[in-house]
Tab-separated table of C-alpha atoms in Angstrom:
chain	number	residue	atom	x	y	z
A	28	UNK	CA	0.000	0.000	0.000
A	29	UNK	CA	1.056	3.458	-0.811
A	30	UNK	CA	0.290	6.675	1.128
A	31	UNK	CA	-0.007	10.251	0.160
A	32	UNK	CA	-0.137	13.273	3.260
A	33	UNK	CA	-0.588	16.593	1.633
A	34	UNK	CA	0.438	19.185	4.823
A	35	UNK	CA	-1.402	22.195	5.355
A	36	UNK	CA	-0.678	25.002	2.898
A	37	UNK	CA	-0.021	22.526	-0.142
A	38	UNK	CA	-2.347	20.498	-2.848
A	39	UNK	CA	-1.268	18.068	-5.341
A	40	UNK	CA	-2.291	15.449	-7.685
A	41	UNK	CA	-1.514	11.727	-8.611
A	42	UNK	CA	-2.337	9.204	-10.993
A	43	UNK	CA	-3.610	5.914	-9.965
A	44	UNK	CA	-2.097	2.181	-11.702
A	45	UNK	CA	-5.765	2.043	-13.276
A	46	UNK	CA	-5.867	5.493	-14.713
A	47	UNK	CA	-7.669	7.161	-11.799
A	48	UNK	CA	-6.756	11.070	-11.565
A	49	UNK	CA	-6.663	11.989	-8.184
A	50	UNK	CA	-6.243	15.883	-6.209
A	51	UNK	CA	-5.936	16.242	-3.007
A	52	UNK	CA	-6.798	18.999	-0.993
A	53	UNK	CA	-4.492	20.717	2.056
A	54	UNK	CA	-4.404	18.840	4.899
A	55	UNK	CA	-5.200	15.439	3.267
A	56	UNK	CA	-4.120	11.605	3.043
A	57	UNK	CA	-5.000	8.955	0.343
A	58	UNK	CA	-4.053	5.284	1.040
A	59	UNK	CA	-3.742	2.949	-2.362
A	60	UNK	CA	-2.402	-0.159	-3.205
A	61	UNK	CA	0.695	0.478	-5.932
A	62	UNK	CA	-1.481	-1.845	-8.011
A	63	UNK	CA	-5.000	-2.876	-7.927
A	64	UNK	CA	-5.695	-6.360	-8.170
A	65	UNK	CA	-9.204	-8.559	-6.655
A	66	UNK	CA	-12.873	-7.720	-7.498
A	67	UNK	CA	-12.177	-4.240	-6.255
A	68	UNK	CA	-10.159	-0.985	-6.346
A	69	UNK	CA	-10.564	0.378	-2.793
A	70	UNK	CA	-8.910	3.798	-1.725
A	71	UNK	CA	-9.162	5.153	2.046
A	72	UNK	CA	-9.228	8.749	2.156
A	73	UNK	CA	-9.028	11.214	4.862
A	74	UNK	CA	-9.697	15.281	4.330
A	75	UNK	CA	-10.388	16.590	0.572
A	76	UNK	CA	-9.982	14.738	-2.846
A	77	UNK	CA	-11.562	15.449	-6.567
A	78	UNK	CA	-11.697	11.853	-8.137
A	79	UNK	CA	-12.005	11.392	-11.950
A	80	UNK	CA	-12.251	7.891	-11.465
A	81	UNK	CA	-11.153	5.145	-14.653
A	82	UNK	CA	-13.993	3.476	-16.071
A	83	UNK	CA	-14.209	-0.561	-15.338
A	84	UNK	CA	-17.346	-2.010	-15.601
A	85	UNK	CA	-15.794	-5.216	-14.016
A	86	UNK	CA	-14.412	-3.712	-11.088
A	87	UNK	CA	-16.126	-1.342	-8.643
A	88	UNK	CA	-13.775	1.805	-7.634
A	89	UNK	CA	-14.641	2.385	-3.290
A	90	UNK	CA	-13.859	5.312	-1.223
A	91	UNK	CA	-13.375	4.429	2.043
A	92	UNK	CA	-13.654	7.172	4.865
A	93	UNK	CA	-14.137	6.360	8.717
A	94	UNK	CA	-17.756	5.958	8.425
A	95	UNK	CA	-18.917	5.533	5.282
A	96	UNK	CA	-17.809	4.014	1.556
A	97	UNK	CA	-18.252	5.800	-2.052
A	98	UNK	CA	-19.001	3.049	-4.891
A	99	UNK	CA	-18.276	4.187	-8.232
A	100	UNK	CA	-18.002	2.409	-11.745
A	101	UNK	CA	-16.366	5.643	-13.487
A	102	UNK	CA	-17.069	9.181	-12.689
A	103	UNK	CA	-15.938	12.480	-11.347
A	104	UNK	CA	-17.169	13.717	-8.057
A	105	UNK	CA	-15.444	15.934	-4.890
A	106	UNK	CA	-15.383	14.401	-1.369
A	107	UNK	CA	-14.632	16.128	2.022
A	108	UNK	CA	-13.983	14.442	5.070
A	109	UNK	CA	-12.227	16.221	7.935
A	110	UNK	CA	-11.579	15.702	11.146
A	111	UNK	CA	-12.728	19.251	12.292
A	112	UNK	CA	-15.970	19.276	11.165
A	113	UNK	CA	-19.299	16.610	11.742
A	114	UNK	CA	-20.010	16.451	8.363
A	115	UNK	CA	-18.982	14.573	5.523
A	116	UNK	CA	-19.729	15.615	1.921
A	117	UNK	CA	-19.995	14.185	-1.449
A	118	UNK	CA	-20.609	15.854	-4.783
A	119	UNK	CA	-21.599	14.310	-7.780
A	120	UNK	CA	-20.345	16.186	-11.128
A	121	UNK	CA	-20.999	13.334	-13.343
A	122	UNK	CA	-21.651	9.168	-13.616
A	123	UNK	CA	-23.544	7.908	-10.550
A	124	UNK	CA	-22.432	6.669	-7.067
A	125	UNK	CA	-23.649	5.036	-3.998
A	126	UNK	CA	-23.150	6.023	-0.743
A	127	UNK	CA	-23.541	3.274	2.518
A	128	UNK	CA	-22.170	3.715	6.005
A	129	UNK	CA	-19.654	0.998	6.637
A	130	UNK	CA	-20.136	0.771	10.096
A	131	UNK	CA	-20.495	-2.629	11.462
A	132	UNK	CA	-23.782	-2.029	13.125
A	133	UNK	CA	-24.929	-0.434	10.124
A	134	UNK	CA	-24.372	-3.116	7.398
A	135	UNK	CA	-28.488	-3.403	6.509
A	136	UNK	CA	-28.483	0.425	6.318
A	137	UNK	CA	-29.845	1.972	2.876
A	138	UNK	CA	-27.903	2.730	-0.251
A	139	UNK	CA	-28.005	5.991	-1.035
A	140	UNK	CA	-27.329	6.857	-4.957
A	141	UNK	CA	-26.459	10.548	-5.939
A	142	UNK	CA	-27.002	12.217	-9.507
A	143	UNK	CA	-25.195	14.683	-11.059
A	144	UNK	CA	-25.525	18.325	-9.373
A	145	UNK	CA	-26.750	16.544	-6.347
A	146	UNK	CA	-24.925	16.851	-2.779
A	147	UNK	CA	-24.863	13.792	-0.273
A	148	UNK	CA	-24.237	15.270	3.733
A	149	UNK	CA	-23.315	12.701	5.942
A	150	UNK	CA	-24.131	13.899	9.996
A	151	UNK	CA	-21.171	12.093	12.028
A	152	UNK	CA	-23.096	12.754	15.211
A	153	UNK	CA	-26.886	11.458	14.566
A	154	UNK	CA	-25.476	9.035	11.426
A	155	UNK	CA	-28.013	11.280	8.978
A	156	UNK	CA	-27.488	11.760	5.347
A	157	UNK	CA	-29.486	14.333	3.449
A	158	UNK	CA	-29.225	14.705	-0.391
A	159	UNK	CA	-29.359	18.655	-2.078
A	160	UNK	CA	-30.359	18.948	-5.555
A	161	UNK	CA	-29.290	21.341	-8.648
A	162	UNK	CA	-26.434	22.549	-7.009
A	163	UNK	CA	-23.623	24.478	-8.268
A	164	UNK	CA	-20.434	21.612	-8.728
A	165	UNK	CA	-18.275	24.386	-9.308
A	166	UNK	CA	-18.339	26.288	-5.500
A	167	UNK	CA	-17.143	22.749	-4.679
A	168	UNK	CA	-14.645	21.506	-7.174
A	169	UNK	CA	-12.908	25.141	-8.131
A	170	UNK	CA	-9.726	24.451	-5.609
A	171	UNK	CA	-8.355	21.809	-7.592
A	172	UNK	CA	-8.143	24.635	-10.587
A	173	UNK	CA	-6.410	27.119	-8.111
A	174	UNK	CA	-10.072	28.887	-7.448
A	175	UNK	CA	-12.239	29.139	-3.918
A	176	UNK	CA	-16.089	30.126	-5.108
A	177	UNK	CA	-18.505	30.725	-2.035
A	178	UNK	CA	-21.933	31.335	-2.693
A	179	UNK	CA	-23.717	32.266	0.632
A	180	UNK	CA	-20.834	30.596	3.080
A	181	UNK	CA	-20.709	31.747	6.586
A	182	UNK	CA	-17.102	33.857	6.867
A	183	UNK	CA	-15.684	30.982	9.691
A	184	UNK	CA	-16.252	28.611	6.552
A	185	UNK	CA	-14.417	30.788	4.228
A	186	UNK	CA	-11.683	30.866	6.895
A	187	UNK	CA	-11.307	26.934	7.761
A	188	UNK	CA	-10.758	26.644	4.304
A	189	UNK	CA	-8.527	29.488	3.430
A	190	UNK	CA	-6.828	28.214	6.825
A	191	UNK	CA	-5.988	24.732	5.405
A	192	UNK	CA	-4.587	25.723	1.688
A	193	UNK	CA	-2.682	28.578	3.261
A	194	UNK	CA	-1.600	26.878	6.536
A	195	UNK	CA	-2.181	30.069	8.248
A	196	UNK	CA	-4.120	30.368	12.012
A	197	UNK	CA	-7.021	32.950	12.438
A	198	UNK	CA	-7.821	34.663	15.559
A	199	UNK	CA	-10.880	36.697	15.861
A	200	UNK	CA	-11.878	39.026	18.193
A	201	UNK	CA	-15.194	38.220	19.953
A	202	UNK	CA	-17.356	41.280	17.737
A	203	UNK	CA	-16.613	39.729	14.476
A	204	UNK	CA	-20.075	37.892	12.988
A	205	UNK	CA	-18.778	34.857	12.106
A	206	UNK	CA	-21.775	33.579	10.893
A	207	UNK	CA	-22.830	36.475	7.975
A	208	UNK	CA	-22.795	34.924	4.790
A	209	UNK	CA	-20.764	35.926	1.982
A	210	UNK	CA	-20.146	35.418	-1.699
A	211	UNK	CA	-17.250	35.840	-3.964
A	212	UNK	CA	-14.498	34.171	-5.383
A	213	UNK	CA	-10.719	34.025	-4.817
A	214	UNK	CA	-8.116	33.005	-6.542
A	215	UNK	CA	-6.031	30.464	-4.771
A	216	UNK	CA	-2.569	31.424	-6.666
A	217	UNK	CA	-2.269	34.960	-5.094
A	218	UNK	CA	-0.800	35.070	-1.876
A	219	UNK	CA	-2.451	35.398	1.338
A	220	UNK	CA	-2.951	39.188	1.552
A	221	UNK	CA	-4.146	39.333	-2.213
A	222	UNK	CA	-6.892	37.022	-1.138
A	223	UNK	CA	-7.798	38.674	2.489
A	224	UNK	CA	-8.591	41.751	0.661
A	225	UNK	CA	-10.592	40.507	-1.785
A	226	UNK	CA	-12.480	38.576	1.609
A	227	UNK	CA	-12.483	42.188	3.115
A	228	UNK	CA	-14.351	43.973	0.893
A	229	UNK	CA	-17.234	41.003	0.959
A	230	UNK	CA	-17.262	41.063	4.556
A	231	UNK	CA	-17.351	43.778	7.636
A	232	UNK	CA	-14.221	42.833	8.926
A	233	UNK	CA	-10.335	44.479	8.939
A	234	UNK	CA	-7.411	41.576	9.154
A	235	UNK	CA	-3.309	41.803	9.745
A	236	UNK	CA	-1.537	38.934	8.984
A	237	UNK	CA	1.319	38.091	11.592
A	238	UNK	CA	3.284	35.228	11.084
A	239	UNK	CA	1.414	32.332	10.413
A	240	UNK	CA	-1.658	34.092	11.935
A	241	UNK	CA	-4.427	36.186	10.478
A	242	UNK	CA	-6.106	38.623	13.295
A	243	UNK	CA	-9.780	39.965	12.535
A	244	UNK	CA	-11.367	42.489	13.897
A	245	UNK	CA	-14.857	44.293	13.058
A	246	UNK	CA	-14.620	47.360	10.851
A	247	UNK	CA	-16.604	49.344	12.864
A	248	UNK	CA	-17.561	51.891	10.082
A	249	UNK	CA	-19.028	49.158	7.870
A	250	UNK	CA	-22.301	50.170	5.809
A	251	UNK	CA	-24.061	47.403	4.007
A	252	UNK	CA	-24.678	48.132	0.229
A	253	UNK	CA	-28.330	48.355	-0.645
């Protein structure tokens, strides 16, 4: 078996032995075998990957996370699993796949299948999924192409992720509304202060980047456009 940990502040991509195209987001791991081989091609994946998975109609492709496994045939689709947050996600941009907790005391659960521009959330705490339809594939597969779209996203999203690709700390002071929604997009290949002031203009907030931290405050003098 071969393994793949992408740090903070870094992304790459990889090729599998069956033609698989792989990227993984900051902050993630991918364990393969060098070479498939059995009725299956199973991956284990922990934190973010965009698969473009190698059509076989012989042999299944599974992602495996902690709690629940992805069954494709051939097909692209975005997954997120990490360890900070209770949900899992799954994002269908084309082909089909089935989603089934792999938890032993869930084995009779029910197989959920997702369509294109549909979005499977997976609830680590009450073992829920709920499927979204006609979403926009793009706000979740842009970062492999360099590109963070938010449509909507609370600004503590928009920083968790911005934390992870630029493996950067923020501290906010106790006035900022984390939860106001925003919507923009950044681009991914400017550096870190490029990108804060594009997220400062979106949001009521002023930022000064020390170090590997980012401090927020409110910007007091904030008027919301009509």
């Amino acid at each position: 078996m071969a393994q793949v940990i992408v740090p903070y502040g870094n992304h790459t991509n990889l090729l599998l032995s069956d033609g698989t195209k792989v990227w993984l987001n900051a902050g993630s791991k991918l364990i393969f075998p060098q070479k498939f081989s059995g009725k299956n091609r199973k991956v284990f994946l922990k934190g973010e990957a965009y698969f473009d998975v190698a059509k076989d109609k012989a042999t299944a492709f599974i992602v495996k996370t902690d709690r629940i496994d992805v069954m494709v045939h051939g097909t692209q689709f975005n997954m997120r699993d990490n360890d900070s947050e209770n949900e899992l996600e799954v994002v269908l941009v084309e082909g089909l796949v089935s989603i089934k907790e792999n938890n032993i005391m869930n084995l009779l659960s029910k197989e959920i299948k997702l369509r294109p521009n549909q979005k499977a959330i997976y609830n680590k705490t009450d073992n829920t999924t709920i499927v979204e339809s006609d979403i926009d594939v793009s706000g979740y597969t842009s970062w492999k192409d360099g590109l963070l779209k938010f449509e909507k996203e609370s600004i503590i999203d928009v920083f968790k992720r911005l934390s992870r690709y630029y493996n950067v700390r923020f501290v906010t002071e106790s006035s900022v509304e984390l939860n106001k929604k925003i919507s923009g997009k950044l681009d991914l290949k400017e550096s870190l202060d490029d990108v804060m002031k594009v997220v400062s203009d979106a949001a009521p907030i002023i930022y000064k980047i020390d170090g590997d931290k980012v401090i927020v405050t409110s910007k007091m003098n904030y008027l919301p456009m009509r």
